[in-house]
CSV table of C-alpha atoms in Angstrom, one decimal:
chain,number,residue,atom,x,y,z
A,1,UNK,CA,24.0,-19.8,14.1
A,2,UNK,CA,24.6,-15.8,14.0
A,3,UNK,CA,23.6,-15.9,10.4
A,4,UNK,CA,20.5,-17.5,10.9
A,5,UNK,CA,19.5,-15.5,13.7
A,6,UNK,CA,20.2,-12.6,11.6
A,7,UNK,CA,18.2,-14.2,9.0
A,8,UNK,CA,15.0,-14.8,10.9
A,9,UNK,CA,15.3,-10.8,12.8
A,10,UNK,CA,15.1,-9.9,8.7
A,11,UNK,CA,12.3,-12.0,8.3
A,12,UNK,CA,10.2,-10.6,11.2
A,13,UNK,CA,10.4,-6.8,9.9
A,14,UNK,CA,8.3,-7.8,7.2
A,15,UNK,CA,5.3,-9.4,9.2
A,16,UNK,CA,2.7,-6.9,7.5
A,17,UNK,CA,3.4,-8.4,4.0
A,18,UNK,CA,4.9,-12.0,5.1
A,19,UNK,CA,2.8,-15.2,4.1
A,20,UNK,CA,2.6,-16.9,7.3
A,21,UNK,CA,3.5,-20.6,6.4
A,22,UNK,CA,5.8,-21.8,8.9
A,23,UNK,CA,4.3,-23.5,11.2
A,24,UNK,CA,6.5,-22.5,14.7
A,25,UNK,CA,4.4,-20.8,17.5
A,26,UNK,CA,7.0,-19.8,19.6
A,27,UNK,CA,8.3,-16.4,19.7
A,28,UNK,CA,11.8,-15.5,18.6
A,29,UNK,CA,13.7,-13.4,20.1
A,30,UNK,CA,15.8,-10.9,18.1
A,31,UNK,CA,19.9,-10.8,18.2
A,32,UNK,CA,21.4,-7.6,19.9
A,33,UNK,CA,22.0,-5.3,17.1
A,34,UNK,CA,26.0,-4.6,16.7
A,35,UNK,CA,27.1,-1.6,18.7
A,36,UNK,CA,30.3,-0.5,16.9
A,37,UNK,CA,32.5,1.0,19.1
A,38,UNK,CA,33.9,3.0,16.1
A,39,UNK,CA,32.4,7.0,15.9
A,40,UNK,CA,30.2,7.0,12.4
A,41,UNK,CA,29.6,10.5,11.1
A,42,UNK,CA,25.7,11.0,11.8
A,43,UNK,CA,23.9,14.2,10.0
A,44,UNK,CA,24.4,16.2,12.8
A,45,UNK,CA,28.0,16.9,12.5
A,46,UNK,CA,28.0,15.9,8.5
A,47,UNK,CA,26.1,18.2,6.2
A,48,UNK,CA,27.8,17.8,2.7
A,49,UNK,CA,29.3,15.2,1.4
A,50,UNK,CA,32.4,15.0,-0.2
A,51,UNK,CA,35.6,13.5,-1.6
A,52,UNK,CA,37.3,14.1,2.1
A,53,UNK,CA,34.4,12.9,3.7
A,54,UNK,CA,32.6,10.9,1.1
A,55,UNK,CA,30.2,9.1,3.8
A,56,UNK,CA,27.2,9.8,6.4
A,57,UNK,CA,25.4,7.0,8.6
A,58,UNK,CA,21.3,7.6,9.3
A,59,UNK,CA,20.3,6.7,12.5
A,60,UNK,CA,17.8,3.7,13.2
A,61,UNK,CA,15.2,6.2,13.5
A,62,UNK,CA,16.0,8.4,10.3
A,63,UNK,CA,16.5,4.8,8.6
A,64,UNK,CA,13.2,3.4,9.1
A,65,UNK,CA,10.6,6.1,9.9
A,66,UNK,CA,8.6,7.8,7.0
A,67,UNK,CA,10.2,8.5,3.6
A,68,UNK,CA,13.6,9.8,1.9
A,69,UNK,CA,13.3,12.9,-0.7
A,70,UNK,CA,15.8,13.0,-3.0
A,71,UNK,CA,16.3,15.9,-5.2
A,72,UNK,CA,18.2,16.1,-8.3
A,73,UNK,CA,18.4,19.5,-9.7
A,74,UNK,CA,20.1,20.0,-12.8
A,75,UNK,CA,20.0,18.7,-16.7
A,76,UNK,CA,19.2,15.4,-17.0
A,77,UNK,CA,18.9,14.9,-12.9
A,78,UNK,CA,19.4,11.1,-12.8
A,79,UNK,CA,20.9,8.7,-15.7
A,80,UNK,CA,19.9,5.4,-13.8
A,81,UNK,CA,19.5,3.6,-10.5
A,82,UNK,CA,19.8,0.1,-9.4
A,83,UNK,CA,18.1,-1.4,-6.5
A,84,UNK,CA,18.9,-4.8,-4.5
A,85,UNK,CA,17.2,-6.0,-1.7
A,86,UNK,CA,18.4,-8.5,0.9
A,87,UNK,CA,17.2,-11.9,-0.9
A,88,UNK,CA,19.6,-10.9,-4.1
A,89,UNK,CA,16.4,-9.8,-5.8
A,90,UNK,CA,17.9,-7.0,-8.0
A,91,UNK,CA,16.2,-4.1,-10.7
A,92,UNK,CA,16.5,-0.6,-12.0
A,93,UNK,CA,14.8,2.3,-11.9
A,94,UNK,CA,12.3,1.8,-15.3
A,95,UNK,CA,12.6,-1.5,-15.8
A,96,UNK,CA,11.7,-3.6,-12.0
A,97,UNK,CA,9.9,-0.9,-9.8
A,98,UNK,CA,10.4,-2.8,-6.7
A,99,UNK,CA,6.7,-2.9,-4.7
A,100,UNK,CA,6.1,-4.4,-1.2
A,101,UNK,CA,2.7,-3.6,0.4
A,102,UNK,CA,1.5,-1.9,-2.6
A,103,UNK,CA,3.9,1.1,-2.6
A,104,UNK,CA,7.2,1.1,-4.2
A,105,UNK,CA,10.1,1.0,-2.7
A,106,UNK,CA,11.0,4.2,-4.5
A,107,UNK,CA,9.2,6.6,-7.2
A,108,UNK,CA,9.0,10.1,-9.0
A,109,UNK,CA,6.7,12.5,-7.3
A,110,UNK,CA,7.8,15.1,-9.9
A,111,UNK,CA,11.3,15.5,-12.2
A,112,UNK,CA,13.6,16.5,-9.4
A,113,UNK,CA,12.3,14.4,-7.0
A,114,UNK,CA,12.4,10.9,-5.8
A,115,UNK,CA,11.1,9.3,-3.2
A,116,UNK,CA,12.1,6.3,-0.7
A,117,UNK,CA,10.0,4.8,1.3
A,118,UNK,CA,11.1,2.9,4.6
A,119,UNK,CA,8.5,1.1,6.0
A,120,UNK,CA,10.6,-2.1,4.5
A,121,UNK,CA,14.5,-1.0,5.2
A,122,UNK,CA,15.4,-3.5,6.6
A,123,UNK,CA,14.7,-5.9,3.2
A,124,UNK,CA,17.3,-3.3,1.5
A,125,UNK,CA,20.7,-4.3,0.6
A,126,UNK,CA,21.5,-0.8,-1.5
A,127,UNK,CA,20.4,1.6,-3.9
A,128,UNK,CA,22.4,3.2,-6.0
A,129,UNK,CA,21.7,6.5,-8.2
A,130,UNK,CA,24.3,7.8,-11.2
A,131,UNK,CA,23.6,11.3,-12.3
A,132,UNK,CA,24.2,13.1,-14.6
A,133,UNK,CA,27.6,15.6,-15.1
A,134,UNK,CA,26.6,18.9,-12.7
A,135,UNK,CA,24.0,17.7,-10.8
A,136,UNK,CA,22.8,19.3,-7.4
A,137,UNK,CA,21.8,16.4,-5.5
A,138,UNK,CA,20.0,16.8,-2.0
A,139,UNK,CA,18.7,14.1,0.9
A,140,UNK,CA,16.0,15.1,3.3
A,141,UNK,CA,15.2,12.6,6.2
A,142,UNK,CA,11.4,12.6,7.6
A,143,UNK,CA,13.2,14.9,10.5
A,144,UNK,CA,13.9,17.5,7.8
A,145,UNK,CA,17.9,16.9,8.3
A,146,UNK,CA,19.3,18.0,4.8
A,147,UNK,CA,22.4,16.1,3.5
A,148,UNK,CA,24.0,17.5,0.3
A,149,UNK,CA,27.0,16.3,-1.9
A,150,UNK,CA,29.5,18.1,-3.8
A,151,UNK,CA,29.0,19.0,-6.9
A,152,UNK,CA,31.0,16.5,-8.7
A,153,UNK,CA,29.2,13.8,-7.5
A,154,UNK,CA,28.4,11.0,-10.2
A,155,UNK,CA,26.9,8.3,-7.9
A,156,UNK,CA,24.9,7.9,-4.9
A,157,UNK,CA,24.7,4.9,-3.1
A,158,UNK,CA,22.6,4.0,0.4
A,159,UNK,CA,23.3,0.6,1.6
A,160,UNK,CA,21.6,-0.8,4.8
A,161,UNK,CA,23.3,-2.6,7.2
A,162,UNK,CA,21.6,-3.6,10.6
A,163,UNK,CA,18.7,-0.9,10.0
A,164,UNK,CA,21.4,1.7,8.9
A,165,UNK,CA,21.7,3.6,6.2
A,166,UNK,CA,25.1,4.6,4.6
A,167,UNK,CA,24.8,7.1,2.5
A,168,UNK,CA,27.7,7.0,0.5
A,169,UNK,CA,29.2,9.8,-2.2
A,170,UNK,CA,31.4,8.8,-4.9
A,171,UNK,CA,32.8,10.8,-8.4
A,172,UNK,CA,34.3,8.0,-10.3
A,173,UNK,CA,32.6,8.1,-14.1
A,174,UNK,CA,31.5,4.9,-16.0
A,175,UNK,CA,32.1,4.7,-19.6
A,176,UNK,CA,28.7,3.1,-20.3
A,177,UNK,CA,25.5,1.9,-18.4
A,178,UNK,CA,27.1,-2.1,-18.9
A,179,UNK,CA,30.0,-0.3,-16.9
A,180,UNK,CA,28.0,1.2,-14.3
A,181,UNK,CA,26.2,-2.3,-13.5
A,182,UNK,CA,29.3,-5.1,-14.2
A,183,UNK,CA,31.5,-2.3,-11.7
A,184,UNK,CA,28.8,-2.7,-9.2
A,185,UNK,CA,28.1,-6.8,-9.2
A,186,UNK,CA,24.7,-6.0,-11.2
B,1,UNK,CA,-9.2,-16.9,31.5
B,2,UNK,CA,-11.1,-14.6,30.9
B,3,UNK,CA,-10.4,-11.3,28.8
B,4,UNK,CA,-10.5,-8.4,30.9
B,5,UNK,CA,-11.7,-5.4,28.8
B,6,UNK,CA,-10.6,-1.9,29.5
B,7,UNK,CA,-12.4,1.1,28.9
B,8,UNK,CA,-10.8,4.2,27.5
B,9,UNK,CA,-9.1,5.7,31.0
B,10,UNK,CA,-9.3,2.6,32.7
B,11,UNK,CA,-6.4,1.1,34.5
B,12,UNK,CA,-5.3,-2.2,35.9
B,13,UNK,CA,-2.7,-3.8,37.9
B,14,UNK,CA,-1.0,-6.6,36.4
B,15,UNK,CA,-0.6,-8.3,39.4
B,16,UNK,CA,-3.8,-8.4,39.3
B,17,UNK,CA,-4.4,-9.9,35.8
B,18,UNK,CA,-0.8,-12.0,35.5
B,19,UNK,CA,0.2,-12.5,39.6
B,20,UNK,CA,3.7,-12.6,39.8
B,21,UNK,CA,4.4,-12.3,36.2
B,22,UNK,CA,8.2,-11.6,35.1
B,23,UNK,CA,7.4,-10.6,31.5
B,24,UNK,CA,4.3,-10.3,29.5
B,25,UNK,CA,3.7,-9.5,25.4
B,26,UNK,CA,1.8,-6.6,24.0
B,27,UNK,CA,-0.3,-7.6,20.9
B,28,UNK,CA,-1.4,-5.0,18.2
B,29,UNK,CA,-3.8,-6.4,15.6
B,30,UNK,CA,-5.6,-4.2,13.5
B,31,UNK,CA,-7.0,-4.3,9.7
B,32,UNK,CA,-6.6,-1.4,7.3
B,33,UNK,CA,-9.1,-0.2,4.5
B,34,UNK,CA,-7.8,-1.6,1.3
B,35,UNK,CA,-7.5,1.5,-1.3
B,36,UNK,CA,-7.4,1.5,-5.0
B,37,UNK,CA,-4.0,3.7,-3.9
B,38,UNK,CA,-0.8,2.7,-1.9
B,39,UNK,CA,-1.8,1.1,1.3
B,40,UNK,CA,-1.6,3.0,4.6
B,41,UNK,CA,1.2,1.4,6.5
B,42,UNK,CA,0.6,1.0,10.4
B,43,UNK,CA,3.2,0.6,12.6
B,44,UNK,CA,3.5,-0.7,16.1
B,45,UNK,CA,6.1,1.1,18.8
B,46,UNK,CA,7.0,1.4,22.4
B,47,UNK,CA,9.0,4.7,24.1
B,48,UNK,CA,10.7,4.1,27.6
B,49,UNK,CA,10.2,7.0,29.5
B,50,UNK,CA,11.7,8.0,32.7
B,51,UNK,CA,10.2,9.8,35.8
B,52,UNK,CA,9.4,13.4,33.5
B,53,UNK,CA,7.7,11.0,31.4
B,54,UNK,CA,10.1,12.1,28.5
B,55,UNK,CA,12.1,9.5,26.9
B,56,UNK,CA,15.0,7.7,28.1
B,57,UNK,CA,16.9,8.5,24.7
B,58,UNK,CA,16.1,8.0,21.6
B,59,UNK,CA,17.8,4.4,21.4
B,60,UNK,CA,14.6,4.2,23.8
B,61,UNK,CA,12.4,3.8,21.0
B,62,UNK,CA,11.6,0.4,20.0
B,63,UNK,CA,9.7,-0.6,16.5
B,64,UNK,CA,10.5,-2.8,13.4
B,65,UNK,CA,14.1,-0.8,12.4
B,66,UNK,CA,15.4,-0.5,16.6
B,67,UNK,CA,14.4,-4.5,17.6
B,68,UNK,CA,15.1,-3.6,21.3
B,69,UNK,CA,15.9,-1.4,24.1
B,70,UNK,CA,19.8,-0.8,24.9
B,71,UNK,CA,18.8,-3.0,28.4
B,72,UNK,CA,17.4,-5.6,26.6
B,73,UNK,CA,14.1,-5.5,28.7
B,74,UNK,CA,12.2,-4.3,25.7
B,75,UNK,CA,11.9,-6.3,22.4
B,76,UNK,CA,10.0,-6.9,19.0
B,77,UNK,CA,9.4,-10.2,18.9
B,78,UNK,CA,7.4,-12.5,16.0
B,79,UNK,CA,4.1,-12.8,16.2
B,80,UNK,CA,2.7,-16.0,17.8
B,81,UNK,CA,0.6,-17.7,14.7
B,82,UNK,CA,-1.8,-18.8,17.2
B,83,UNK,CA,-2.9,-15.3,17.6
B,84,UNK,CA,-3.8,-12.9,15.2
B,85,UNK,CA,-1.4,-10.2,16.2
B,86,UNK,CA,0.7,-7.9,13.7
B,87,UNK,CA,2.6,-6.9,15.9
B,88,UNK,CA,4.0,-7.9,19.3
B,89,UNK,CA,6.6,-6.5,21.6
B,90,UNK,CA,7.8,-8.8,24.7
B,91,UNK,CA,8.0,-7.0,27.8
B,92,UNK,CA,10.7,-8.6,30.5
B,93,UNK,CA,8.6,-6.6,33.9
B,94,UNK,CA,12.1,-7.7,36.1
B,95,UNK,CA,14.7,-6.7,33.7
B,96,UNK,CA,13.6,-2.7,33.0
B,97,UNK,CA,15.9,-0.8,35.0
B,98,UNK,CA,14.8,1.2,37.3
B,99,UNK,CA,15.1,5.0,36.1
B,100,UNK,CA,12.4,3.5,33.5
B,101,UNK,CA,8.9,4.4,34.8
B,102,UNK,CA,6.6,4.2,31.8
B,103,UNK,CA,6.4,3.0,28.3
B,104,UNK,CA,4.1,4.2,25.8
B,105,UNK,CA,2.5,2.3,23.3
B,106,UNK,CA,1.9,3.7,19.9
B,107,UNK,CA,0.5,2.9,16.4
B,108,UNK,CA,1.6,5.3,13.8
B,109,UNK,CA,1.1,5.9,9.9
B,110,UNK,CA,4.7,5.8,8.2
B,111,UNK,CA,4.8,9.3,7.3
B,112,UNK,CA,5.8,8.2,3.9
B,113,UNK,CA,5.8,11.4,1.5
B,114,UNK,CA,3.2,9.5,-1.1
B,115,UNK,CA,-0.3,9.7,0.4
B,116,UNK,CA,0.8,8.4,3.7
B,117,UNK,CA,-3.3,8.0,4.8
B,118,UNK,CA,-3.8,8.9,8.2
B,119,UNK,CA,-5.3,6.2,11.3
B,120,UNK,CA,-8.7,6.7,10.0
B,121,UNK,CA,-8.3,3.8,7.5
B,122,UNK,CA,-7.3,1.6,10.4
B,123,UNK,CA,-10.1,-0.8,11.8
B,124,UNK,CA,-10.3,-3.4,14.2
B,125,UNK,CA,-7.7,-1.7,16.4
B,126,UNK,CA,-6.7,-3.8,19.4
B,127,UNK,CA,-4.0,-3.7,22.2
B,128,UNK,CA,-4.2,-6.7,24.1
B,129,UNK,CA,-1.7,-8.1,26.9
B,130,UNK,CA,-0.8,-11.8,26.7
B,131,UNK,CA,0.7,-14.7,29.2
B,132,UNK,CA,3.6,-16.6,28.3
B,133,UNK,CA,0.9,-19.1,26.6
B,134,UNK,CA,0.0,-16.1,24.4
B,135,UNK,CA,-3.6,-16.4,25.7
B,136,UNK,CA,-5.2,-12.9,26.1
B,137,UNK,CA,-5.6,-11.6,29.4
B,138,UNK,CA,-6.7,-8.0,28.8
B,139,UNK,CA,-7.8,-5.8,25.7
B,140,UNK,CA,-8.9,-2.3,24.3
B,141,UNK,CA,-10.1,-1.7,21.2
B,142,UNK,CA,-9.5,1.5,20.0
B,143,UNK,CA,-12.7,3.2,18.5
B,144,UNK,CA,-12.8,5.3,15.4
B,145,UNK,CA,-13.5,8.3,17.6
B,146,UNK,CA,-10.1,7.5,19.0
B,147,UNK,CA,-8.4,7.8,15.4
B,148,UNK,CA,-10.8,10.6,13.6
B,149,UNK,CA,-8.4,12.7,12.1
B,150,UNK,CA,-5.1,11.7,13.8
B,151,UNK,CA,-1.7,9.8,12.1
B,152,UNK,CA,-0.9,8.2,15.7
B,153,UNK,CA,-2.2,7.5,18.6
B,154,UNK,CA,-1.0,6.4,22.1
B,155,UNK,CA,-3.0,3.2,22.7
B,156,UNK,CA,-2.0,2.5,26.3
B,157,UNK,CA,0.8,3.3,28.9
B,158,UNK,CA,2.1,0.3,31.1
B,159,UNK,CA,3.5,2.9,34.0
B,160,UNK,CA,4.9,1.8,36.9
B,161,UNK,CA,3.7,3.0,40.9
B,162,UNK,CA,4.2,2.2,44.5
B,163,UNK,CA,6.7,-0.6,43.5
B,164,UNK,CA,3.9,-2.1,40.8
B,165,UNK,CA,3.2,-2.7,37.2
B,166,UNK,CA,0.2,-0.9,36.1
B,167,UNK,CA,-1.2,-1.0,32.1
B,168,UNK,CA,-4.3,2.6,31.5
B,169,UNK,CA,-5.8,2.3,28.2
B,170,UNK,CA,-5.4,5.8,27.1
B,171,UNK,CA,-6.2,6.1,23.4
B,172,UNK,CA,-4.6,10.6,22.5
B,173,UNK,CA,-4.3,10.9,19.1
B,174,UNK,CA,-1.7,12.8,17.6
B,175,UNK,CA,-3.1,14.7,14.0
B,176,UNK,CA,1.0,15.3,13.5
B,177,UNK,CA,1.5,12.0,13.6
B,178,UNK,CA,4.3,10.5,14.6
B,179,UNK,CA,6.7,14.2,14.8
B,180,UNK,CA,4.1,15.4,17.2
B,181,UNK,CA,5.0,12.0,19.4
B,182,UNK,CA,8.5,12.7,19.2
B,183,UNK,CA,7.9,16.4,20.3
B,184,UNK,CA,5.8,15.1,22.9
B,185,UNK,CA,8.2,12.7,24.4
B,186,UNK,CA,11.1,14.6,24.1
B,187,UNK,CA,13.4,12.8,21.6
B,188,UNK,CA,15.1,13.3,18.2
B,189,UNK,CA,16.5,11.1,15.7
């Protein structure tokens, strides 16, 4: 029954783009979003990211309002990134630009920089970016918080969970790009 | 029933409109110019604000990614079909504690970095309150002098005095869009 409560709150964050077939009039009510009673590190108190504290948590706000920048700086600046969204629908960066309401979830606005939009979050399972070797990688919310990683940071991942994002930092190095996907369930 | 119609300024009890209704829903419907670019994305939110008519916190600010307020009086709720509403937020009048003394609707532009567009390409604006039956009891349409040049725009206020429920269609743009909101109601992410 939780499930498919959570299921139908999903469903109702995408009303704009939604086909409207079912046939119910009544209104649902959403289920209380989980209040974890442990402390997650928020930007405020985590500015860099690193192998001691590889993680950061955006607030409902920072997770759904305006855009993510992303900025690679360095040679090469990203080797690949894989998208999944909630219904298991799955992609990469070239080959399945992922487009709801005639923007994609995520683009190039120039070389360094990509961009993430948020109007559909909460239809996000994860995202995940491997980079090149030496890469200077930067996250800027739409509240101008900054989060930057260390430098030996290989892959990037935001998942979203209850309207959250986890921005997670991680330096493990794949052997190939089959690797990097069969590693990751892709 | 007839739709009452407010005026920009324009107030009403809801007493007046609903007598002794416990909850009521707030309907945004609204059309946006279709572009040969990335759509303009409009979105629909409420802020709880307490007597400095700052808000509560900023778990006080309810839209599609924060589904309710931390007292549950407050909540985005599916869209009756029978209506032609993008957006509606149910409103529990009995359940909003009582250091909450306004709530301010607003319609933003996601302030997405690619050509967000700005409330000009919005048409057909409309707040409207509903009954339980969703039938419309009251409306304003906002105007496109109310969204020249703006990226958000408080629509209406639903504020409470002498013990009452009162809804003012109010219709202040904000050309910062929704950062200038936050700066005006007093809350950070």
């Amino acid at each position: 029954m939780t499930e498919k409560l959570a299921f139908i709150r999903r469903r109702n964050l995408n009303l704009e783009t939604q086909k409207k077939t079912e046939s119910a009039t009544l209104s649902i009510k959403p289920v209380k979003e989980k209040k974890t009673s442990r402390v997650l590190p928020r930007t405020e108190n985590v500015k860099i990211l690193t192998s001691e504290k590889p993680m950061v948590v955006l607030t409902r706000l920072q997770s759904g309002t305006g855009s993510l920048k992303i900025t690679f700086k360095g040679v090469g600046g990203i080797a690949d990134a894989l998208w999944e969204m909630q219904n298991g629908k799955q992609g990469t960066f070239n080959a399945i630009p992922y487009d709801d309401g005639k923007r994609p979830l995520f683009s190039k606005i120039n070389d360094e920089t990509t961009v993430i939009g948020l109007r559909h979050v909460r239809n996000l399972r994860r995202l995940l970016f491997y980079t090149y070797p030496n890469v200077s990688v930067e996250i800027e919310t739409y509240d101008n918080e900054i989060i930057k990683f260390e430098q030996n940071t290989r892959l990037i991942t935001l998942y979203q969970h209850d309207g959250e994002i986890y921005i997670r930092h991680e330096t493990k190095q794949y052997s190939s790009q089959k690797d990097l996907f069969e590693s990751n369930g892709f | 029933m007839n739709t009452k119609i407010l005026t920009k300024g324009a107030n009403v009890s809801i007493n007046d409109i609903l007598p002794g209704a416990k909850s009521i829903t707030m309907g945004f419907s609204w059309d946006v110019i279709e572009s040969k670019g990335s759509l303009t994305e409009v979105v629909a939110s409420v802020i709880a604000c307490g007597q400095d008519g700052q808000a509560v916190s900023k778990e006080h600010v309810v839209f599609f990614n924060q589904l309710m307020s931390p007292d549950e009086s407050i909540n985005m709720v599916q869209p009756s079909l029978t209506t032609q509403d993008k957006e509606q937020i149910e409103i529990n009048l009995n359940e909003i504690p009582s250091n909450i003394l306004t709530l301010a609707f607003i319609l933003y532009v996601n302030p997405d970095l690619r050509n967000p567009g700005t409330l000009e390409s919005m048409k057909k604006g409309v707040v409207k309150i509903l009954d339980r039956s969703n039938t419309e009891v009251l409306r304003y349409e906002i105007t496109p002098n109310d969204t020249q040049g703006v990226s958000a725009i408080c629509v209406g206020e639903l504020y409470k005095r002498n013990g009452q429920w009162k809804f003012r269609a109010v219709g202040q743009g904000y050309a910062g869009g929704i950062k200038d909101v936050s700066n005006y109601y007093g809350y950070s992410s």
